[in-house]
CSV table of N, CA, C and O in Angstrom, one decimal:
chain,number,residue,atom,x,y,z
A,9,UNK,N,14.2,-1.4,5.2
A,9,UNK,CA,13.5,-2.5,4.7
A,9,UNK,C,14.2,-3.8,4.9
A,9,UNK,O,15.4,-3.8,4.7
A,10,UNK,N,13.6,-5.0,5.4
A,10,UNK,CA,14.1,-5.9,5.6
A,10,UNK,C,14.7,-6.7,4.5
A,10,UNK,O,14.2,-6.4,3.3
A,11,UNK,N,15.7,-7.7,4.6
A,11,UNK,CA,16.4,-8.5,3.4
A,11,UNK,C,15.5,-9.6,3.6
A,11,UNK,O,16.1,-10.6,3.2
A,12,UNK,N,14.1,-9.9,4.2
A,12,UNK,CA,13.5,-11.0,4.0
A,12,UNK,C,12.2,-10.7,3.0
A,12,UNK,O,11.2,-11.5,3.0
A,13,UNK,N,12.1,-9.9,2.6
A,13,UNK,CA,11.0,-9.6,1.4
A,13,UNK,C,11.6,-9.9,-0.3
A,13,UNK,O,11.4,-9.4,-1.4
A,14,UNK,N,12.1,-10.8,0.2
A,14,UNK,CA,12.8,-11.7,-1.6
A,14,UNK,C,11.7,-11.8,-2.0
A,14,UNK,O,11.7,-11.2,-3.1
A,15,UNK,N,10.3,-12.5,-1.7
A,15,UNK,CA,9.1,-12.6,-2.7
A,15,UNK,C,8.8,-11.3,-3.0
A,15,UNK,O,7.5,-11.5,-2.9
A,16,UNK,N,8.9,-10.2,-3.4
A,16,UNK,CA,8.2,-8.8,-3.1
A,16,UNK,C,8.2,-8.9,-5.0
A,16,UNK,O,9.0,-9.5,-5.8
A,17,UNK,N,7.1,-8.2,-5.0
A,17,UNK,CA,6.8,-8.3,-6.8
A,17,UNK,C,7.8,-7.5,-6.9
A,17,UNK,O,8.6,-7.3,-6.0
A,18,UNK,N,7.8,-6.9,-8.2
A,18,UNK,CA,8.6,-6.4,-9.3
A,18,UNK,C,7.6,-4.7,-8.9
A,18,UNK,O,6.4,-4.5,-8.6
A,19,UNK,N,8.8,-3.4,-9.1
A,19,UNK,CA,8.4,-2.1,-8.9
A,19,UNK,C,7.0,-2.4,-9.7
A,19,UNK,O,6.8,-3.5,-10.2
A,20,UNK,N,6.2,-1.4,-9.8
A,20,UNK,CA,5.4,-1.3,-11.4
A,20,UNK,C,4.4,0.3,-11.2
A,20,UNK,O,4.2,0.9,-10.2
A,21,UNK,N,4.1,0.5,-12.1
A,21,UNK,CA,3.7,2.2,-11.8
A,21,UNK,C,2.3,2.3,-11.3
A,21,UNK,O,1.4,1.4,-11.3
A,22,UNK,N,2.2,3.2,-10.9
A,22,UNK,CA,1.0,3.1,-9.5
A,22,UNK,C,-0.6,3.3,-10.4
A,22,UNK,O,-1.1,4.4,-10.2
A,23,UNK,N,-1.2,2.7,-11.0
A,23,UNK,CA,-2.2,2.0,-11.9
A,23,UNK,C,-2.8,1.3,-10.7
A,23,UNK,O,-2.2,0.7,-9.7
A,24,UNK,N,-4.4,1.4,-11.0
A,24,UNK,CA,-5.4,0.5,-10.0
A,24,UNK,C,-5.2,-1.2,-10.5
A,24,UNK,O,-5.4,-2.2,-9.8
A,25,UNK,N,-4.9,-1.1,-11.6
A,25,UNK,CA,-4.9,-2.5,-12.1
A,25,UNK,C,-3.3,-3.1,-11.7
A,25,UNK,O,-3.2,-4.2,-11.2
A,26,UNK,N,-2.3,-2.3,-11.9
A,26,UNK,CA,-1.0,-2.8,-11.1
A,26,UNK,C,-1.1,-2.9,-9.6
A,26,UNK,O,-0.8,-3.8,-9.0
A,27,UNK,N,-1.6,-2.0,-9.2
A,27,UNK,CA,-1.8,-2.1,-7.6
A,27,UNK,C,-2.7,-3.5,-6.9
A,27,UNK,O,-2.4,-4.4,-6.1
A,28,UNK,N,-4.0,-3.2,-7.8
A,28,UNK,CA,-4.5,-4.8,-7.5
A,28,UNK,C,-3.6,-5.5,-7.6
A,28,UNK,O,-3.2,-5.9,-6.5
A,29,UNK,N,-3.0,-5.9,-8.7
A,29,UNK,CA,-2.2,-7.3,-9.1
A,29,UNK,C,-1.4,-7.4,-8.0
A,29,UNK,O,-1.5,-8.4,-7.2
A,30,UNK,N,-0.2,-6.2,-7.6
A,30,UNK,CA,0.8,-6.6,-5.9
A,30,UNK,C,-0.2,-7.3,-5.2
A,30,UNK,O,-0.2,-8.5,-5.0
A,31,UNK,N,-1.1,-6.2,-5.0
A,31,UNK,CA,-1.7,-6.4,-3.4
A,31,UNK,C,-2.5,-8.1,-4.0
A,31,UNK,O,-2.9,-8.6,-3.0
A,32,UNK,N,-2.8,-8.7,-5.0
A,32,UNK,CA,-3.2,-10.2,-4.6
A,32,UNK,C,-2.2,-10.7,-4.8
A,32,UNK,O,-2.5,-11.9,-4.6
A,33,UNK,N,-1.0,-10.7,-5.3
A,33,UNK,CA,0.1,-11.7,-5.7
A,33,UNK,C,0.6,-11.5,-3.7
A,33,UNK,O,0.9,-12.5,-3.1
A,34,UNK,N,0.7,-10.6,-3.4
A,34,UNK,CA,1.2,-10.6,-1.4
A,34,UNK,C,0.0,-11.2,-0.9
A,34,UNK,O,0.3,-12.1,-0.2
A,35,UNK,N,-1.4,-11.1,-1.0
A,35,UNK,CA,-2.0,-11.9,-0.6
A,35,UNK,C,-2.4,-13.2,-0.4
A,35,UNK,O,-3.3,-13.6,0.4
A,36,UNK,N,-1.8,-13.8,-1.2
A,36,UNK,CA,-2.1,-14.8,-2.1
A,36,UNK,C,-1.0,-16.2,-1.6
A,36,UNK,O,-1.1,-17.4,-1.7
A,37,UNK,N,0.4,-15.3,-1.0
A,37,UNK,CA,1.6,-16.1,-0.2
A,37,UNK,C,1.2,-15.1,1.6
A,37,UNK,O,0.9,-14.0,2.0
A,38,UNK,N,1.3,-16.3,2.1
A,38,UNK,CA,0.8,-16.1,3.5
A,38,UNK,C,1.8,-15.3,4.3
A,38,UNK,O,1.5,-14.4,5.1
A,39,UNK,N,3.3,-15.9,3.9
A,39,UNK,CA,4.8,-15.7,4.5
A,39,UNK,C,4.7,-13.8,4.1
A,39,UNK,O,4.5,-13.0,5.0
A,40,UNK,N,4.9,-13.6,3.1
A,40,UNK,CA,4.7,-12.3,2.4
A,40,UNK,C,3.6,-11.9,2.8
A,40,UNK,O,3.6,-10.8,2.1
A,41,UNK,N,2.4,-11.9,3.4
A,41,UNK,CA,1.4,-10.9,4.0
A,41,UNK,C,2.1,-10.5,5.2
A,41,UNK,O,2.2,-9.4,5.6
A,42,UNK,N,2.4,-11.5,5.8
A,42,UNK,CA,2.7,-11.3,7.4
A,42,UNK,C,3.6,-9.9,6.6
A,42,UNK,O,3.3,-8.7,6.4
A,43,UNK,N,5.1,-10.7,6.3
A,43,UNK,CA,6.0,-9.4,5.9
A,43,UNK,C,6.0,-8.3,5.6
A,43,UNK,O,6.8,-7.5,5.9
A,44,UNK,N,4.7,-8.1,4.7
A,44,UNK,CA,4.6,-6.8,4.2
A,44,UNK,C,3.8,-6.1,5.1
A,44,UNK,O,3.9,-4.9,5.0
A,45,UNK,N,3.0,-6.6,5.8
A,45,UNK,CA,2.1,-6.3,7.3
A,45,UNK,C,3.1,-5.5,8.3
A,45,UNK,O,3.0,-4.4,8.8
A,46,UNK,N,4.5,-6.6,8.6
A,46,UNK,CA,5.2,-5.7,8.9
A,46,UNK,C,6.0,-4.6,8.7
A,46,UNK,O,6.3,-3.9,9.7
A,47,UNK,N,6.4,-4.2,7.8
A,47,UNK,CA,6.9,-3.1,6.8
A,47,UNK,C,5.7,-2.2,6.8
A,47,UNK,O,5.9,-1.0,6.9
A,48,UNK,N,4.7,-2.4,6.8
A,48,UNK,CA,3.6,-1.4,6.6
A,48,UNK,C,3.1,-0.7,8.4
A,48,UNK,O,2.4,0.2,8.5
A,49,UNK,N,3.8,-1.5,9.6
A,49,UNK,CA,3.6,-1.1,10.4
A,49,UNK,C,4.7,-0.6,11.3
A,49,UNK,O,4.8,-0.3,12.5
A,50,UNK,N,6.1,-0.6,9.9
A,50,UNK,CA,7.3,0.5,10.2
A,50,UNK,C,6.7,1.6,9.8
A,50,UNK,O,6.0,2.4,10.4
A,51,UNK,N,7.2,1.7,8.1
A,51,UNK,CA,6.8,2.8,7.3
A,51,UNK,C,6.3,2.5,6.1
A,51,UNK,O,6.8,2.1,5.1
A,52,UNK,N,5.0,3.0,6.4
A,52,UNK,CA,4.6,2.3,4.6
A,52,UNK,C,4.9,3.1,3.6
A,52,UNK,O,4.9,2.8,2.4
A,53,UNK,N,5.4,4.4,4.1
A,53,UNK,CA,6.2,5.5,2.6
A,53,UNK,C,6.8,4.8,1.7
A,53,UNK,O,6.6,4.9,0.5
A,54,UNK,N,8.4,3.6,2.6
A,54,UNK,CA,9.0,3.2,2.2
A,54,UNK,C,8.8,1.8,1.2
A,54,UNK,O,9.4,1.4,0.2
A,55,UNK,N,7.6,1.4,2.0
A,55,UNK,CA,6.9,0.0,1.2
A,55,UNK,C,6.9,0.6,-0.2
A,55,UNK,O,7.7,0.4,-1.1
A,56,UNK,N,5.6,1.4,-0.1
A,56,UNK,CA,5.0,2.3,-1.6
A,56,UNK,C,6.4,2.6,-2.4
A,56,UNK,O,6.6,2.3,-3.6
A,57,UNK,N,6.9,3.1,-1.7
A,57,UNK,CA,8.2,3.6,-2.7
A,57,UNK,C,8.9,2.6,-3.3
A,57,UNK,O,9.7,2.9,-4.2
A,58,UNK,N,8.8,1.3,-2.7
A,58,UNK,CA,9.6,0.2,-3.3
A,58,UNK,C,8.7,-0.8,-4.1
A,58,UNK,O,9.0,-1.6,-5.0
A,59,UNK,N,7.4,-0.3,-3.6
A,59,UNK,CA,6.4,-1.2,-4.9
A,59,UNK,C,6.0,0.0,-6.3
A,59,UNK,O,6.2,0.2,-7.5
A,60,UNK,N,5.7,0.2,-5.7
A,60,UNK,CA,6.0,1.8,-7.5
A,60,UNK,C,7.1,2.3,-8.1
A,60,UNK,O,8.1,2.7,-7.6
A,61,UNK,N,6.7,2.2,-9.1
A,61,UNK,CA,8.0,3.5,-10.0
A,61,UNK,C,7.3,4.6,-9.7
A,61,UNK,O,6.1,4.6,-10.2
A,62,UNK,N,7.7,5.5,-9.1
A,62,UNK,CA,7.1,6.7,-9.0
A,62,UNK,C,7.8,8.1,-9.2
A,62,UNK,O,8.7,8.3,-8.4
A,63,UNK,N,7.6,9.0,-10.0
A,63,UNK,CA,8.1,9.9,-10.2
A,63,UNK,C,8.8,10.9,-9.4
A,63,UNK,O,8.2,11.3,-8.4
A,64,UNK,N,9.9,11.4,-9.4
A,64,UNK,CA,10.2,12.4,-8.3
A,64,UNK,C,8.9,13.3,-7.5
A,64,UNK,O,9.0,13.6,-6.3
A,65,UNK,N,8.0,13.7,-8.4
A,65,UNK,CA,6.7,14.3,-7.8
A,65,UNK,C,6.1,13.5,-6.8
A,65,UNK,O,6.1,13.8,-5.6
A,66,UNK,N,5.7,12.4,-7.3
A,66,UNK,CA,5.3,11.2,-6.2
A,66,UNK,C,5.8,11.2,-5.2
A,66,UNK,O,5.2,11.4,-4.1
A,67,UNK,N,7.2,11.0,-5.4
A,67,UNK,CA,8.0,10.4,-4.0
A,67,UNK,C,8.2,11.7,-3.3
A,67,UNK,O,8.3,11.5,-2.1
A,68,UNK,N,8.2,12.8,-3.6
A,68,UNK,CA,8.3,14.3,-3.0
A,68,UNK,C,6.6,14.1,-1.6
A,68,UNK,O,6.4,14.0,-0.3
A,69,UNK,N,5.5,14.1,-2.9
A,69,UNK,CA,4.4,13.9,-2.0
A,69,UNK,C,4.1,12.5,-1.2
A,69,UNK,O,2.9,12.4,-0.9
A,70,UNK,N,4.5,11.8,-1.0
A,70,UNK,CA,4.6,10.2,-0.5
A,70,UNK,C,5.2,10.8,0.9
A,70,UNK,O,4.6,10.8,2.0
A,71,UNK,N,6.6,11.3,0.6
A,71,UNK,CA,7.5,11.6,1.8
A,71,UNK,C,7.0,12.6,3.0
A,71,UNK,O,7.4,12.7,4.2
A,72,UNK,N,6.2,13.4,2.3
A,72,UNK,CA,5.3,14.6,2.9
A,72,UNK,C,4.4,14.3,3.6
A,72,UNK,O,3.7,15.1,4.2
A,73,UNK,N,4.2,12.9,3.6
A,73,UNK,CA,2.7,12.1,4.3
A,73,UNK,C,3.6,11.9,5.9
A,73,UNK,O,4.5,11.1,6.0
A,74,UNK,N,3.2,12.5,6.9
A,74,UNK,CA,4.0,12.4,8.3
A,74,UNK,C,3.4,10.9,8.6
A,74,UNK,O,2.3,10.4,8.6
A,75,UNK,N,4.9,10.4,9.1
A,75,UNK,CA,4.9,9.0,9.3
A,75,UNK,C,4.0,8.0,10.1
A,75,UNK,O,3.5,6.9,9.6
A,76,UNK,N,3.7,8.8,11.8
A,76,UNK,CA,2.5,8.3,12.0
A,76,UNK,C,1.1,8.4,11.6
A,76,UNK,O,0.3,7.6,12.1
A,77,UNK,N,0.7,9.4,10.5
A,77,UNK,CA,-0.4,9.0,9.7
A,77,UNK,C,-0.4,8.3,9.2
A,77,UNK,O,-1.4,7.6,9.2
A,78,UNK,N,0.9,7.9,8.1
A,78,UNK,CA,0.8,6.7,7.2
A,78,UNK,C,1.0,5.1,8.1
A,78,UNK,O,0.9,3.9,7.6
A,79,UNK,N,1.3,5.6,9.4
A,79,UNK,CA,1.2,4.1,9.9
A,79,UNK,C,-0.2,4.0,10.1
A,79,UNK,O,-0.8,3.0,9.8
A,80,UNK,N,-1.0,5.2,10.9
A,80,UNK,CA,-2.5,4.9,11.4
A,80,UNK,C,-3.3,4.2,9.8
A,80,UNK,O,-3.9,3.1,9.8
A,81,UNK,N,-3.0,5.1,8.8
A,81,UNK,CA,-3.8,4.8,7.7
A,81,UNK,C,-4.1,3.4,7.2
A,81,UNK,O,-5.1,2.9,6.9
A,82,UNK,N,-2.3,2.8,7.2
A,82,UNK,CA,-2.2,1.0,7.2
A,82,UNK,C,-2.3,0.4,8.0
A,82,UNK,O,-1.9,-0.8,7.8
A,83,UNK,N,-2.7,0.6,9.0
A,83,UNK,CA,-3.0,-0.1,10.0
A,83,UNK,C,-3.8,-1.3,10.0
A,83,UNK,O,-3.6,-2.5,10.4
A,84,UNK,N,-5.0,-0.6,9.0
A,84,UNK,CA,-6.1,-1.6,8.7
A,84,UNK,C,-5.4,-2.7,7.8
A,84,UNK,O,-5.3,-3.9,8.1
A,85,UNK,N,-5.0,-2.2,6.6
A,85,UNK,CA,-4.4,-2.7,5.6
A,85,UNK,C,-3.7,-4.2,6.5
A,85,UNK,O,-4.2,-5.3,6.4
A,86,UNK,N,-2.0,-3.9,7.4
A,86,UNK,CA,-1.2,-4.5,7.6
A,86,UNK,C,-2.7,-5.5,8.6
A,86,UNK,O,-2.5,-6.7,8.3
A,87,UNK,N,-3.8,-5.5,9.4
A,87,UNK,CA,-4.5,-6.1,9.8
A,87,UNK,C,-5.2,-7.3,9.0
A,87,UNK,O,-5.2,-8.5,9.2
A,88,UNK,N,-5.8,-6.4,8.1
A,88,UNK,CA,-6.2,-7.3,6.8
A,88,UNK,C,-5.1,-8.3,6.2
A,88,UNK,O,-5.3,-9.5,6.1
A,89,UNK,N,-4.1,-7.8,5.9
A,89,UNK,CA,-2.9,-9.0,5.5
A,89,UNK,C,-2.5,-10.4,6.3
A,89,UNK,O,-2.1,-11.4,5.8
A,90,UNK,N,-2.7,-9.9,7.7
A,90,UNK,CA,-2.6,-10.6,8.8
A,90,UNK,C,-3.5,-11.6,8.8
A,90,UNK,O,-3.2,-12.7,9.2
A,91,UNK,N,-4.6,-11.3,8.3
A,91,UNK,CA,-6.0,-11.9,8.7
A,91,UNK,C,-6.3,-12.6,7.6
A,91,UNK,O,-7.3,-13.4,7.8
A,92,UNK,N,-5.9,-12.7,6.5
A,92,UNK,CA,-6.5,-13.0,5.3
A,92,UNK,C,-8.1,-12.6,4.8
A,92,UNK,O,-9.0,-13.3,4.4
A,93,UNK,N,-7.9,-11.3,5.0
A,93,UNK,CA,-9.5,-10.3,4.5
A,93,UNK,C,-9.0,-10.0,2.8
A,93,UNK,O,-7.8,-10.1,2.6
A,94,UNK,N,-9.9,-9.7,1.8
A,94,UNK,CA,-9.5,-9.0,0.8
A,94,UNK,C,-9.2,-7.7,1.0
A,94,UNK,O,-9.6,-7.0,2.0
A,95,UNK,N,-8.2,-7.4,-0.1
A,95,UNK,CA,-7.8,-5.7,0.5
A,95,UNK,C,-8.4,-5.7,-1.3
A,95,UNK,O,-8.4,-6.7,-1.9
A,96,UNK,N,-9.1,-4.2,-2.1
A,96,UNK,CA,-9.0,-4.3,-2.8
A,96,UNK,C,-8.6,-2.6,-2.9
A,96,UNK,O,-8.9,-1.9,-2.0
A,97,UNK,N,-8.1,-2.3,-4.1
A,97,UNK,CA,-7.7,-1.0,-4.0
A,97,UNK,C,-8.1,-0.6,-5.7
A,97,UNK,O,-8.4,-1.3,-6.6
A,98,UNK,N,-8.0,1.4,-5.4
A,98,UNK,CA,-8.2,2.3,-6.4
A,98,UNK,C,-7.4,3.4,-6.5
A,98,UNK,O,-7.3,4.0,-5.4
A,99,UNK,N,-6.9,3.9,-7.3
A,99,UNK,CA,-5.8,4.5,-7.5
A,99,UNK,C,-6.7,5.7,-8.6
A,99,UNK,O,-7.3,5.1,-9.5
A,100,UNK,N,-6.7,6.8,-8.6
A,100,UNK,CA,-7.7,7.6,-9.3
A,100,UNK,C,-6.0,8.8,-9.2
A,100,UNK,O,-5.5,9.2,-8.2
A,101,UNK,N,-5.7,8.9,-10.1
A,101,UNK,CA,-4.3,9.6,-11.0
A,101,UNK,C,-4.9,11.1,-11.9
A,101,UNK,O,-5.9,10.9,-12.6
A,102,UNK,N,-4.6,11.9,-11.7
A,102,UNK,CA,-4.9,13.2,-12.9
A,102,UNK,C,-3.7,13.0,-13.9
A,102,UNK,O,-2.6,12.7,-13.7
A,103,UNK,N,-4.4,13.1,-15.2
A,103,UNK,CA,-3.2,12.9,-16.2
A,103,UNK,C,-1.9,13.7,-16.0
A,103,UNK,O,-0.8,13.1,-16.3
A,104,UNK,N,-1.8,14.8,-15.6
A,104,UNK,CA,-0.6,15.5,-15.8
A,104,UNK,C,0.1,15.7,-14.1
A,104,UNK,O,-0.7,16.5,-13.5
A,105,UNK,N,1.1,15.3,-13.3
A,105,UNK,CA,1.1,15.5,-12.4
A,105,UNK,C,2.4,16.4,-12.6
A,105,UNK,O,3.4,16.2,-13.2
A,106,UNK,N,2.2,17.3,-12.0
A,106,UNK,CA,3.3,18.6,-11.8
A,106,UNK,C,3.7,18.5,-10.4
A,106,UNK,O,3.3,17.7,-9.5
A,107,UNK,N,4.7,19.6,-10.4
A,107,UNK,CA,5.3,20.0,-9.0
A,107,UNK,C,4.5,20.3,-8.1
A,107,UNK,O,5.0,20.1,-7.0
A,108,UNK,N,3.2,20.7,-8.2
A,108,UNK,CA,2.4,20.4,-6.9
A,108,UNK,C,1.8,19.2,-6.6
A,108,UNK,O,0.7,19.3,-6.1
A,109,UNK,N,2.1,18.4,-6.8
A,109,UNK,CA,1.6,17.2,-6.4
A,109,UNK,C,1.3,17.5,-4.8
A,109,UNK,O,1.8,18.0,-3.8
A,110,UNK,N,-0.3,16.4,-5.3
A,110,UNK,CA,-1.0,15.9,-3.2
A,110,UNK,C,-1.2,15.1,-4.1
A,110,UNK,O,-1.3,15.1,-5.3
A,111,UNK,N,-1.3,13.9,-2.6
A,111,UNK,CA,-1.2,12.7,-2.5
A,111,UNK,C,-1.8,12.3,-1.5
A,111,UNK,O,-1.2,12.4,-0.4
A,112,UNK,N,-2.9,11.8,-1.5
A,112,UNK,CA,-4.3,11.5,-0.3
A,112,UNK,C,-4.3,9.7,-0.6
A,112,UNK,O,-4.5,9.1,-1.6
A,113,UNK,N,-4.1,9.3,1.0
A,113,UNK,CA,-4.1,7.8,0.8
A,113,UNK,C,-5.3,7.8,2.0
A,113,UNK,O,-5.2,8.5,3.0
A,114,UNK,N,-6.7,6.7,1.6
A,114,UNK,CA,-6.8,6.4,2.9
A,114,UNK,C,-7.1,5.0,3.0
A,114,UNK,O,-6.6,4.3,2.1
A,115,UNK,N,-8.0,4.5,4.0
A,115,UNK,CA,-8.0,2.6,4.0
A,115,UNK,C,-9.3,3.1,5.0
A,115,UNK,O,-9.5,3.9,5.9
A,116,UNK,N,-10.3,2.0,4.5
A,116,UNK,CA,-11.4,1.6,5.2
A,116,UNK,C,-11.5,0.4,5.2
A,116,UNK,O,-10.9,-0.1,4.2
A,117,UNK,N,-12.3,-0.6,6.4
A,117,UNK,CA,-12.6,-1.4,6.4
A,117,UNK,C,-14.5,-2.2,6.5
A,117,UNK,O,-15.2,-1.9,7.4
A,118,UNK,N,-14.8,-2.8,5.8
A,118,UNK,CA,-16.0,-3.2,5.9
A,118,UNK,C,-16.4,-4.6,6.4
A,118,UNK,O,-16.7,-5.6,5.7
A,119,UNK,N,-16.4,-4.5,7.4
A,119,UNK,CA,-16.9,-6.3,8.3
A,119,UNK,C,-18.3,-6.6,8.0
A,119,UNK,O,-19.3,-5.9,7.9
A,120,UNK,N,-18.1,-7.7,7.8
A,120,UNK,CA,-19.7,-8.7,7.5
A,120,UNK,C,-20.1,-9.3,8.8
A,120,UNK,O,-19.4,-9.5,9.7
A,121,UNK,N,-21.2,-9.6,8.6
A,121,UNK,CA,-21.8,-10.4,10.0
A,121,UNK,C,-21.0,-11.5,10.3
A,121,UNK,O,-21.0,-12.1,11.3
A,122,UNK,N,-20.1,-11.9,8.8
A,122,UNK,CA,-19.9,-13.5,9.3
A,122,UNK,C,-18.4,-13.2,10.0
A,122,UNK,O,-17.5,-14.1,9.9
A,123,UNK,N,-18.2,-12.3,10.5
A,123,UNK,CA,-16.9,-11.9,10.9
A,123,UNK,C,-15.3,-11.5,10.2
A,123,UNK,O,-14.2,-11.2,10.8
A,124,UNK,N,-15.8,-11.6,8.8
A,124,UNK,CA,-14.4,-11.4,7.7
A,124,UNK,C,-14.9,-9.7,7.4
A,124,UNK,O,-15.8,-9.0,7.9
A,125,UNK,N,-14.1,-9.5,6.6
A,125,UNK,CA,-13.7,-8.2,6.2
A,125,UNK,C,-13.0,-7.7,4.8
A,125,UNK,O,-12.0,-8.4,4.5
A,126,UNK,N,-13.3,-7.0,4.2
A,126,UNK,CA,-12.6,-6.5,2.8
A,126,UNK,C,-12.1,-4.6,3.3
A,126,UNK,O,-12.9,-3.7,3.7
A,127,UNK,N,-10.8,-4.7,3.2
A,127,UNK,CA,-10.2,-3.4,3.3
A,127,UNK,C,-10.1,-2.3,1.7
A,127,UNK,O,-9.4,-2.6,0.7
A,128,UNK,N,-10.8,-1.5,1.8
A,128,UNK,CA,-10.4,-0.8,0.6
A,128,UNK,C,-9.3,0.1,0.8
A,128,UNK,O,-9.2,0.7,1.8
A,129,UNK,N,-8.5,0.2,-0.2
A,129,UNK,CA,-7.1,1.4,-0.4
A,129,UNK,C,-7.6,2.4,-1.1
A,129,UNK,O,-8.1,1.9,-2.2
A,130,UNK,N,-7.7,3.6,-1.1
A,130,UNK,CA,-8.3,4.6,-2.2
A,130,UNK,C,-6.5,5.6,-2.1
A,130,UNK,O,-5.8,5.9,-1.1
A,131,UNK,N,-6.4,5.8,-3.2
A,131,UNK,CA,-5.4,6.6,-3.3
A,131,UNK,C,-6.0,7.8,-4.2
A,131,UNK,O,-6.9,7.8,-5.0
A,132,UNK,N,-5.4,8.8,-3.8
A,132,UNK,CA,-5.3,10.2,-5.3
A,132,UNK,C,-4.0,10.8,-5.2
A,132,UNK,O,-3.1,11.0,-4.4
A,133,UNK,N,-4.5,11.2,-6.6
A,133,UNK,CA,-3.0,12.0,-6.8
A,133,UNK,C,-3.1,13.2,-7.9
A,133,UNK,O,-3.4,13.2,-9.1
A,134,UNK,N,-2.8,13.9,-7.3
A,134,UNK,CA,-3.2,15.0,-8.4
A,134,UNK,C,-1.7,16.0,-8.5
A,134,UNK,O,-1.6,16.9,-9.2
C-alpha cells in the first residue's frame, strides 16, 4: 500500500452504512479517488482489509478471493472513482459468522443515456 493514502478514512466494521460513509468521504476528494482507484487496481484484498476491521474469518475469506478476480471485480469500481460516477454499496452480513465463512463481492455498473453512471458494490458474507 502506498504512503500516499494519508487521507484514507479511519478502519470501521464492514456495515452498509460504514461502507457508504468511506466510499463518499473517497469520493468526495478527487486526489483520493484517483489513489484509491489505484490500490484497487493492485489489490483490492489489501484496500478492504485496511478500510474494515475485520475479523480473522473475514480476512481468511477476503484472502481466498484469487487476485485477478478481485481486480476484474474493481475494475468498475476503480473506473467509477476515476470518473466521478456514484458508487453506492450493500453489505448484507449473517449474524453469526463462523469458520466457514464465503465472502461474494461483486460490482455492476449502470450508464444513463446522458453518459454518467452509478456502480453498485454488493457484498455477502456468510
Amino acid at each position: 500500500m502506498t504512503e500516499t493514502l494519508t487521507k484514507m478514512p479511519l478502519s470501521t466494521p464492514l456495515t452498509t452504512e460504514d461502507a457508504q460513509r468511506i466510499v463518499d468521504q473517497i469520493c468526495a476528494d478527487d486526489e483520493l479517488a484517483w489513489q484509491v482507484a489505484a490500490e484497487l487496481d493492485r489489490d483490492p484484498r489489501l484496500l478492504l482489509a485496511r478500510l474494515f476491521k475485520l475479523n480473522p474469518a473475514q480476512q481468511g475469506g477476503l484472502l481466498r478471493i484469487k487476485l485477478e478476480r478481485a481486480r476484474s471485480t474493481f475494475a468498475v469500481v476503480a473506473r467509477a472513482l476515476r470518473e466521478g460516477d456514484p458508487v453506492i454499496v450493500r453489505v448484507n452480513q449473517a449474524a453469526a459468522v463462523t469458520s466457514a465463512f464465503k465472502c461474494s463481492i461483486s460490482a455492476s455498473m449502470e450508464m444513463s443515456l446522458t453518459g454518467g453512471g452509478t456502480v453498485t458494490v454488493e457484498a455477502s458474507i456468510s
